[in-house]
Amino acid sequence: MHYQPKSDLLNHRIILVTGASDGIGREAALTYARYGAQVILLGRNAEKLQRVSDEIGALGKAVPLVCQLDLATVTPESCHAFADRLAQQIPRLDGVLHNAGLLGEIVPLADLAPEIWQQVMRVNVDATFFLTQALLPLLLKSEAGSLVFTSSSVGRTGRSGWGAYAVSKFATEGMMQVLAEEYKNRNLQVNCINPGGTRTKMRASAFPEEDAAKLKTPAEIMPIYLYLMGDDSRRKTGISFDAQPGRKPGPAE
Ligand code: NDP
């Protein structure tokens, strides 16, 4: 994507990123801060989140709020309690990037352990839904809110072996479409990003044989992440975007 954002694109925007401790989420948090946003880092590992917060502080940018929440164990009640605590610290949310995700195991569905199925669904679908429900009131306080979900090519066309992960990403696309319809006349846009193969630890565990040097880095796929959080994408809603348009799914060639 060729997109040249203004350096102050996200000034005065307050953006929460889940899975901000590593990979694409870490890069998105750093990028949003660089472009002026006040960021809220959500993840399960306090130490890793603090390191990201320190990096943002070292850029001379607004010090992020760090929120430790394990999405594998959240409930609707704990998500509402989290949103209530957040509402005491911030006036509104202008953006939420649901980025945290779990791969599970790459095995045929016939062999997939039910516990793995449940873990993947819990993090990728249930927690995303609970958190979205809890954060909607804060998002609707924004003049122009943006809710972004993270999809995958296997969330659009099923692929052998991708089991619970693929099914969870179909559910994510569905959640995005339903919400986009429900809020189409309100000040909230709802979209998905499919990052495409990107150099992270999740990617390395899915494709251990792949030459990672052939993959885009998280920093290289940031244009669409910026576009969807800033004013240039206003009124775009209900769309599943590709961070790497034209990239063929599967191992890097
Ligand atoms: P990583 O595994 O590198 O990072 C995942 C992030 O999610 C980490 O911050 C991780 O925390 C966090 N996370 C995982 N489980 C939980 C949990 N239970 N509670 C809170 N946080 C959690 O993955 P990527 O950066 O590669 O993936 C980011 C998103 O992009 C995912 O939704 C993934 O499905 C999607 N995606 C990635 C692609 C790729 O090629 N990389 C391709 C297509 C989609 P911790 O640091 O503690 O592990």
mmCIF file of C-alpha atoms and ligand atoms in Angstrom:
data_model
loop_
_atom_site.group_PDB
_atom_site.id
_atom_site.type_symbol
_atom_site.label_atom_id
_atom_site.label_comp_id
_atom_site.label_asym_id
_atom_site.label_seq_id
_atom_site.Cartn_x
_atom_site.Cartn_y
_atom_site.Cartn_z
ATOM 1 C CA MET A 1 0.000 0.000 0.000
ATOM 2 C CA HIS A 2 1.374 3.403 -0.980
ATOM 3 C CA TYR A 3 0.167 5.758 1.702
ATOM 4 C CA GLN A 4 1.976 8.835 2.922
ATOM 5 C CA PRO A 5 0.414 9.852 6.231
ATOM 6 C CA LYS A 6 0.984 13.293 7.682
ATOM 7 C CA SER A 7 3.366 13.179 10.639
ATOM 8 C CA ASP A 8 0.623 14.442 12.974
ATOM 9 C CA LEU A 9 -2.018 12.007 11.625
ATOM 10 C CA LEU A 10 -2.911 10.662 15.058
ATOM 11 C CA ASN A 11 -2.448 13.737 17.255
ATOM 12 C CA HIS A 12 -5.078 13.781 20.017
ATOM 13 C CA ARG A 13 -6.224 10.233 19.180
ATOM 14 C CA ILE A 14 -6.362 7.642 21.966
ATOM 15 C CA ILE A 15 -5.770 4.124 20.649
ATOM 16 C CA LEU A 16 -5.765 0.754 22.398
ATOM 17 C CA VAL A 17 -3.751 -2.123 20.910
ATOM 18 C CA THR A 18 -4.173 -5.728 22.080
ATOM 19 C CA GLY A 19 -1.166 -8.016 21.891
ATOM 20 C CA ALA A 20 1.043 -4.931 22.035
ATOM 21 C CA SER A 21 3.967 -6.802 23.585
ATOM 22 C CA ASP A 22 5.304 -8.438 20.426
ATOM 23 C CA GLY A 23 5.144 -8.809 16.668
ATOM 24 C CA ILE A 24 2.697 -6.706 14.677
ATOM 25 C CA GLY A 25 0.934 -5.300 17.760
ATOM 26 C CA ARG A 26 4.180 -3.999 19.243
ATOM 27 C CA GLU A 27 5.048 -2.310 15.956
ATOM 28 C CA ALA A 28 1.543 -0.833 15.623
ATOM 29 C CA ALA A 29 1.745 0.635 19.134
ATOM 30 C CA LEU A 30 5.147 2.201 18.401
ATOM 31 C CA THR A 31 3.920 3.511 15.047
ATOM 32 C CA TYR A 32 0.714 5.004 16.456
ATOM 33 C CA ALA A 33 2.753 6.746 19.163
ATOM 34 C CA ARG A 34 5.207 8.096 16.556
ATOM 35 C CA TYR A 35 2.289 9.615 14.662
ATOM 36 C CA GLY A 36 1.035 11.377 17.775
ATOM 37 C CA ALA A 37 -1.440 9.002 19.429
ATOM 38 C CA GLN A 38 -1.749 8.352 23.125
ATOM 39 C CA VAL A 39 -1.546 4.556 23.171
ATOM 40 C CA ILE A 40 -2.859 1.955 25.551
ATOM 41 C CA LEU A 41 -0.858 -1.253 25.534
ATOM 42 C CA LEU A 42 -2.791 -4.408 26.368
ATOM 43 C CA GLY A 43 -1.210 -7.830 26.772
ATOM 44 C CA ARG A 44 -0.599 -10.703 29.131
ATOM 45 C CA ASN A 45 3.108 -10.140 29.869
ATOM 46 C CA ALA A 46 3.718 -7.068 32.025
ATOM 47 C CA GLU A 47 7.493 -7.069 31.536
ATOM 48 C CA LYS A 48 7.286 -7.165 27.739
ATOM 49 C CA LEU A 49 4.627 -4.448 27.732
ATOM 50 C CA GLN A 50 6.788 -2.275 29.962
ATOM 51 C CA ARG A 51 9.663 -2.623 27.494
ATOM 52 C CA VAL A 52 7.414 -1.368 24.679
ATOM 53 C CA SER A 53 6.241 1.468 26.898
ATOM 54 C CA ASP A 54 9.869 2.403 27.634
ATOM 55 C CA GLU A 55 10.657 2.402 23.909
ATOM 56 C CA ILE A 56 7.768 4.789 23.294
ATOM 57 C CA GLY A 57 8.880 6.983 26.182
ATOM 58 C CA ALA A 58 12.408 7.037 24.731
ATOM 59 C CA LEU A 59 10.959 8.444 21.472
ATOM 60 C CA GLY A 60 9.825 11.427 23.509
ATOM 61 C CA LYS A 61 6.201 10.497 22.957
ATOM 62 C CA ALA A 62 3.308 10.376 25.449
ATOM 63 C CA VAL A 63 3.927 7.586 27.946
ATOM 64 C CA PRO A 64 1.430 4.775 27.256
ATOM 65 C CA LEU A 65 -0.993 3.233 29.698
ATOM 66 C CA VAL A 66 0.035 -0.386 30.274
ATOM 67 C CA CYS A 67 -2.787 -2.863 30.879
ATOM 68 C CA GLN A 68 -2.077 -6.469 31.775
ATOM 69 C CA LEU A 69 -4.941 -8.732 30.750
ATOM 70 C CA ASP A 70 -4.737 -12.387 29.769
ATOM 71 C CA LEU A 71 -7.224 -12.853 26.957
ATOM 72 C CA ALA A 72 -7.251 -16.602 27.528
ATOM 73 C CA THR A 73 -9.030 -16.144 30.856
ATOM 74 C CA VAL A 74 -11.106 -12.960 30.501
ATOM 75 C CA THR A 75 -14.851 -13.020 31.101
ATOM 76 C CA PRO A 76 -17.543 -10.495 30.139
ATOM 77 C CA GLU A 77 -17.410 -9.294 33.768
ATOM 78 C CA SER A 78 -13.624 -8.824 33.852
ATOM 79 C CA CYS A 79 -13.734 -6.986 30.508
ATOM 80 C CA HIS A 80 -16.424 -4.629 31.825
ATOM 81 C CA ALA A 81 -14.401 -4.054 35.004
ATOM 82 C CA PHE A 82 -11.364 -3.290 32.815
ATOM 83 C CA ALA A 83 -13.388 -0.829 30.700
ATOM 84 C CA ASP A 84 -14.695 0.859 33.865
ATOM 85 C CA ARG A 85 -11.135 1.327 35.173
ATOM 86 C CA LEU A 86 -10.063 2.663 31.776
ATOM 87 C CA ALA A 87 -12.960 5.139 31.725
ATOM 88 C CA GLN A 88 -11.562 6.664 34.909
ATOM 89 C CA GLN A 89 -8.259 7.354 33.148
ATOM 90 C CA ILE A 90 -9.230 8.387 29.626
ATOM 91 C CA PRO A 91 -12.171 10.423 28.278
ATOM 92 C CA ARG A 92 -12.821 8.242 25.214
ATOM 93 C CA LEU A 93 -11.250 5.764 22.813
ATOM 94 C CA ASP A 94 -10.660 6.836 19.199
ATOM 95 C CA GLY A 95 -9.345 3.478 18.082
ATOM 96 C CA VAL A 96 -9.080 -0.156 19.101
ATOM 97 C CA LEU A 97 -6.799 -2.555 17.244
ATOM 98 C CA HIS A 98 -7.719 -6.140 18.069
ATOM 99 C CA ASN A 99 -4.417 -7.732 17.173
ATOM 100 C CA ALA A 100 -3.675 -10.385 19.830
ATOM 101 C CA GLY A 101 -4.063 -13.861 18.448
ATOM 102 C CA LEU A 102 -3.251 -17.497 19.032
ATOM 103 C CA LEU A 103 -2.302 -19.943 16.293
ATOM 104 C CA GLY A 104 -3.005 -23.237 18.067
ATOM 105 C CA GLU A 105 -1.805 -26.301 16.186
ATOM 106 C CA ILE A 106 -1.436 -26.915 12.475
ATOM 107 C CA VAL A 107 -3.055 -30.380 12.222
ATOM 108 C CA PRO A 108 -6.071 -31.782 10.389
ATOM 109 C CA LEU A 109 -9.360 -30.966 12.135
ATOM 110 C CA ALA A 110 -9.869 -34.688 12.763
ATOM 111 C CA ASP A 111 -6.770 -34.676 14.990
ATOM 112 C CA LEU A 112 -7.157 -31.284 16.648
ATOM 113 C CA ALA A 113 -7.330 -31.572 20.441
ATOM 114 C CA PRO A 114 -10.608 -30.056 21.688
ATOM 115 C CA GLU A 115 -8.630 -28.128 24.344
ATOM 116 C CA ILE A 116 -6.588 -26.395 21.614
ATOM 117 C CA TRP A 117 -9.791 -25.581 19.722
ATOM 118 C CA GLN A 118 -11.213 -23.987 22.882
ATOM 119 C CA GLN A 119 -8.028 -22.017 23.662
ATOM 120 C CA VAL A 120 -7.889 -20.550 20.164
ATOM 121 C CA MET A 121 -11.584 -19.678 20.156
ATOM 122 C CA ARG A 122 -11.298 -18.159 23.614
ATOM 123 C CA VAL A 123 -8.469 -15.760 22.675
ATOM 124 C CA ASN A 124 -9.317 -15.052 19.034
ATOM 125 C CA VAL A 125 -13.114 -14.906 19.208
ATOM 126 C CA ASP A 126 -14.607 -14.837 22.724
ATOM 127 C CA ALA A 127 -12.137 -12.348 24.226
ATOM 128 C CA THR A 128 -12.349 -10.139 21.138
ATOM 129 C CA PHE A 129 -16.127 -10.075 21.478
ATOM 130 C CA PHE A 130 -16.157 -9.499 25.278
ATOM 131 C CA LEU A 131 -13.622 -6.704 24.988
ATOM 132 C CA THR A 132 -15.432 -5.085 22.065
ATOM 133 C CA GLN A 133 -18.735 -5.086 23.954
ATOM 134 C CA ALA A 134 -17.098 -3.581 27.019
ATOM 135 C CA LEU A 135 -15.180 -0.901 25.086
ATOM 136 C CA LEU A 136 -18.003 0.212 22.761
ATOM 137 C CA PRO A 137 -19.271 2.952 25.112
ATOM 138 C CA LEU A 138 -15.786 4.530 25.209
ATOM 139 C CA LEU A 139 -15.426 4.183 21.424
ATOM 140 C CA LEU A 140 -18.793 5.824 20.840
ATOM 141 C CA LYS A 141 -17.605 8.877 22.775
ATOM 142 C CA SER A 142 -15.147 9.568 19.943
ATOM 143 C CA GLU A 143 -16.129 11.917 17.127
ATOM 144 C CA ALA A 144 -14.638 9.349 14.735
ATOM 145 C CA GLY A 145 -13.993 5.949 16.267
ATOM 146 C CA SER A 146 -12.184 3.147 14.463
ATOM 147 C CA LEU A 147 -12.483 -0.502 15.406
ATOM 148 C CA VAL A 148 -10.006 -2.742 13.604
ATOM 149 C CA PHE A 149 -9.961 -6.526 13.757
ATOM 150 C CA THR A 150 -7.135 -8.775 12.578
ATOM 151 C CA SER A 151 -7.984 -11.390 10.011
ATOM 152 C CA SER A 152 -5.963 -13.774 7.861
ATOM 153 C CA SER A 153 -6.111 -15.233 4.383
ATOM 154 C CA VAL A 154 -7.345 -18.477 6.008
ATOM 155 C CA GLY A 155 -10.247 -16.463 7.445
ATOM 156 C CA ARG A 156 -11.530 -15.930 3.915
ATOM 157 C CA THR A 157 -10.797 -19.275 2.267
ATOM 158 C CA GLY A 158 -10.321 -22.363 4.407
ATOM 159 C CA ARG A 159 -7.048 -24.258 4.135
ATOM 160 C CA SER A 160 -6.230 -27.816 5.148
ATOM 161 C CA GLY A 161 -4.565 -28.042 8.563
ATOM 162 C CA TRP A 162 -5.383 -24.511 9.707
ATOM 163 C CA GLY A 163 -8.228 -25.768 11.907
ATOM 164 C CA ALA A 164 -9.352 -23.626 14.819
ATOM 165 C CA TYR A 165 -7.246 -20.654 13.731
ATOM 166 C CA ALA A 166 -8.912 -20.473 10.306
ATOM 167 C CA VAL A 167 -12.385 -20.905 11.795
ATOM 168 C CA SER A 168 -11.646 -18.184 14.376
ATOM 169 C CA LYS A 169 -10.612 -15.771 11.613
ATOM 170 C CA PHE A 170 -13.828 -16.479 9.658
ATOM 171 C CA ALA A 171 -15.648 -15.585 12.889
ATOM 172 C CA THR A 172 -13.587 -12.399 13.155
ATOM 173 C CA GLU A 173 -14.563 -11.365 9.618
ATOM 174 C CA GLY A 174 -18.193 -12.064 10.544
ATOM 175 C CA MET A 175 -17.988 -10.022 13.749
ATOM 176 C CA MET A 176 -16.552 -7.114 11.772
ATOM 177 C CA GLN A 177 -19.310 -7.288 9.131
ATOM 178 C CA VAL A 178 -22.143 -7.441 11.671
ATOM 179 C CA LEU A 179 -20.754 -4.534 13.715
ATOM 180 C CA ALA A 180 -20.049 -2.454 10.610
ATOM 181 C CA GLU A 181 -23.711 -2.811 9.609
ATOM 182 C CA GLU A 182 -24.923 -2.047 13.113
ATOM 183 C CA TYR A 183 -22.886 1.176 13.364
ATOM 184 C CA LYS A 184 -23.004 2.328 9.749
ATOM 185 C CA ASN A 185 -24.999 5.442 10.666
ATOM 186 C CA ARG A 186 -22.893 6.242 13.711
ATOM 187 C CA ASN A 187 -19.441 7.736 14.226
ATOM 188 C CA LEU A 188 -17.730 4.343 14.307
ATOM 189 C CA GLN A 189 -16.020 2.598 11.406
ATOM 190 C CA VAL A 190 -15.351 -1.141 11.679
ATOM 191 C CA ASN A 191 -12.877 -2.979 9.446
ATOM 192 C CA CYS A 192 -10.458 -5.913 9.258
ATOM 193 C CA ILE A 193 -6.810 -6.085 8.271
ATOM 194 C CA ASN A 194 -5.253 -9.239 6.890
ATOM 195 C CA PRO A 195 -1.534 -8.634 7.544
ATOM 196 C CA GLY A 196 -0.349 -11.293 5.054
ATOM 197 C CA GLY A 197 2.802 -13.300 5.832
ATOM 198 C CA THR A 198 4.840 -11.133 8.224
ATOM 199 C CA ARG A 199 8.110 -11.788 10.079
ATOM 200 C CA THR A 200 6.960 -12.588 13.651
ATOM 201 C CA LYS A 201 7.186 -15.456 16.106
ATOM 202 C CA MET A 202 3.690 -16.652 15.192
ATOM 203 C CA ARG A 203 4.673 -16.826 11.531
ATOM 204 C CA ALA A 204 7.881 -18.713 12.388
ATOM 205 C CA SER A 205 5.923 -21.300 14.349
ATOM 206 C CA ALA A 206 3.454 -21.774 11.466
ATOM 207 C CA PHE A 207 6.171 -22.016 8.773
ATOM 208 C CA PRO A 208 9.378 -23.195 10.518
ATOM 209 C CA GLU A 209 11.043 -24.088 7.174
ATOM 210 C CA GLU A 210 10.433 -20.700 5.605
ATOM 211 C CA ASP A 211 13.201 -18.175 4.913
ATOM 212 C CA ALA A 212 11.998 -15.345 7.173
ATOM 213 C CA ALA A 213 14.195 -12.849 5.334
ATOM 214 C CA LYS A 214 11.745 -13.108 2.406
ATOM 215 C CA LEU A 215 8.865 -11.855 4.552
ATOM 216 C CA LYS A 216 7.840 -8.274 5.163
ATOM 217 C CA THR A 217 8.630 -6.989 8.626
ATOM 218 C CA PRO A 218 5.864 -5.608 10.860
ATOM 219 C CA ALA A 219 7.235 -2.095 10.202
ATOM 220 C CA GLU A 220 6.751 -2.574 6.441
ATOM 221 C CA ILE A 221 3.032 -3.338 6.739
ATOM 222 C CA MET A 222 2.157 -0.333 8.915
ATOM 223 C CA PRO A 223 0.652 1.959 6.221
ATOM 224 C CA ILE A 224 -2.788 0.281 6.342
ATOM 225 C CA TYR A 225 -2.678 0.215 10.166
ATOM 226 C CA LEU A 226 -2.118 3.991 10.135
ATOM 227 C CA TYR A 227 -4.654 4.656 7.393
ATOM 228 C CA LEU A 228 -7.456 2.961 9.320
ATOM 229 C CA MET A 229 -6.774 4.898 12.535
ATOM 230 C CA GLY A 230 -6.621 8.370 10.980
ATOM 231 C CA ASP A 231 -8.932 10.807 9.223
ATOM 232 C CA ASP A 232 -8.033 9.676 5.686
ATOM 233 C CA SER A 233 -10.162 6.526 6.049
ATOM 234 C CA ARG A 234 -13.289 8.178 7.460
ATOM 235 C CA ARG A 235 -16.498 6.512 6.240
ATOM 236 C CA LYS A 236 -14.640 3.362 5.166
ATOM 237 C CA THR A 237 -16.434 0.611 7.011
ATOM 238 C CA GLY A 238 -17.253 -3.073 6.643
ATOM 239 C CA ILE A 239 -14.129 -3.741 4.579
ATOM 240 C CA SER A 240 -11.486 -6.446 4.941
ATOM 241 C CA PHE A 241 -8.201 -4.845 3.876
ATOM 242 C CA ASP A 242 -4.955 -6.549 2.857
ATOM 243 C CA ALA A 243 -1.785 -5.063 4.321
ATOM 244 C CA GLN A 244 0.070 -6.686 1.406
ATOM 245 C CA PRO A 245 -2.304 -6.529 -1.566
ATOM 246 C CA GLY A 246 -1.481 -9.062 -4.246
ATOM 247 C CA ARG A 247 0.578 -11.307 -1.968
ATOM 248 C CA LYS A 248 -0.214 -14.978 -2.559
ATOM 249 C CA PRO A 249 -1.136 -16.828 0.684
ATOM 250 C CA GLY A 250 1.288 -19.530 1.852
ATOM 251 C CA PRO A 251 5.063 -19.715 2.298
ATOM 252 C CA ALA A 252 7.286 -16.896 1.027
ATOM 253 C CA GLU A 253 8.728 -17.562 -2.438
HETATM 254 P P1 NDP B 1 2.843 -12.817 17.641
HETATM 255 O O1 NDP B 1 2.688 -14.208 18.155
HETATM 256 O O2 NDP B 1 4.179 -12.311 17.246
HETATM 257 O O3 NDP B 1 2.200 -11.789 18.683
HETATM 258 C C1 NDP B 1 0.948 -12.065 19.222
HETATM 259 C C2 NDP B 1 0.620 -11.055 20.276
HETATM 260 O O4 NDP B 1 -0.604 -11.459 20.917
HETATM 261 C C3 NDP B 1 1.691 -10.998 21.366
HETATM 262 O O5 NDP B 1 1.772 -9.684 21.874
HETATM 263 C C4 NDP B 1 1.121 -11.955 22.398
HETATM 264 O O6 NDP B 1 1.586 -11.755 23.717
HETATM 265 C C5 NDP B 1 -0.362 -11.594 22.308
HETATM 266 N N1 NDP B 1 -1.183 -12.617 22.927
HETATM 267 C C6 NDP B 1 -1.251 -13.933 22.622
HETATM 268 N N2 NDP B 1 -2.068 -14.558 23.478
HETATM 269 C C7 NDP B 1 -2.525 -13.622 24.353
HETATM 270 C C8 NDP B 1 -3.374 -13.651 25.482
HETATM 271 N N3 NDP B 1 -3.891 -14.797 25.924
HETATM 272 N N4 NDP B 1 -3.627 -12.502 26.148
HETATM 273 C C9 NDP B 1 -3.070 -11.335 25.738
HETATM 274 N N5 NDP B 1 -2.235 -11.248 24.692
HETATM 275 C C10 NDP B 1 -1.963 -12.378 24.004
HETATM 276 O O7 NDP B 1 1.818 -12.730 16.421
HETATM 277 P P2 NDP B 1 1.764 -11.761 15.144
HETATM 278 O O8 NDP B 1 2.269 -10.424 15.512
HETATM 279 O O9 NDP B 1 2.305 -12.489 14.001
HETATM 280 O O10 NDP B 1 0.183 -11.706 14.931
HETATM 281 C C11 NDP B 1 -0.626 -10.587 15.231
HETATM 282 C C12 NDP B 1 -1.982 -10.823 14.606
HETATM 283 O O11 NDP B 1 -1.847 -10.923 13.189
HETATM 284 C C13 NDP B 1 -2.673 -12.108 15.061
HETATM 285 O O12 NDP B 1 -4.045 -11.864 15.212
HETATM 286 C C14 NDP B 1 -2.431 -13.064 13.901
HETATM 287 O O13 NDP B 1 -3.413 -14.044 13.833
HETATM 288 C C15 NDP B 1 -2.474 -12.113 12.723
HETATM 289 N N6 NDP B 1 -1.787 -12.574 11.515
HETATM 290 C C16 NDP B 1 -0.415 -12.672 11.494
HETATM 291 C C17 NDP B 1 0.222 -13.073 10.337
HETATM 292 C C18 NDP B 1 1.715 -13.205 10.262
HETATM 293 O O14 NDP B 1 2.229 -13.665 9.214
HETATM 294 N N7 NDP B 1 2.470 -12.832 11.272
HETATM 295 C C19 NDP B 1 -0.540 -13.403 9.108
HETATM 296 C C20 NDP B 1 -1.968 -13.273 9.244
HETATM 297 C C21 NDP B 1 -2.548 -12.860 10.416
HETATM 298 P P3 NDP B 1 3.021 -12.373 24.247
HETATM 299 O O15 NDP B 1 4.052 -11.357 23.850
HETATM 300 O O16 NDP B 1 2.798 -12.458 25.723
HETATM 301 O O17 NDP B 1 3.209 -13.700 23.583
#
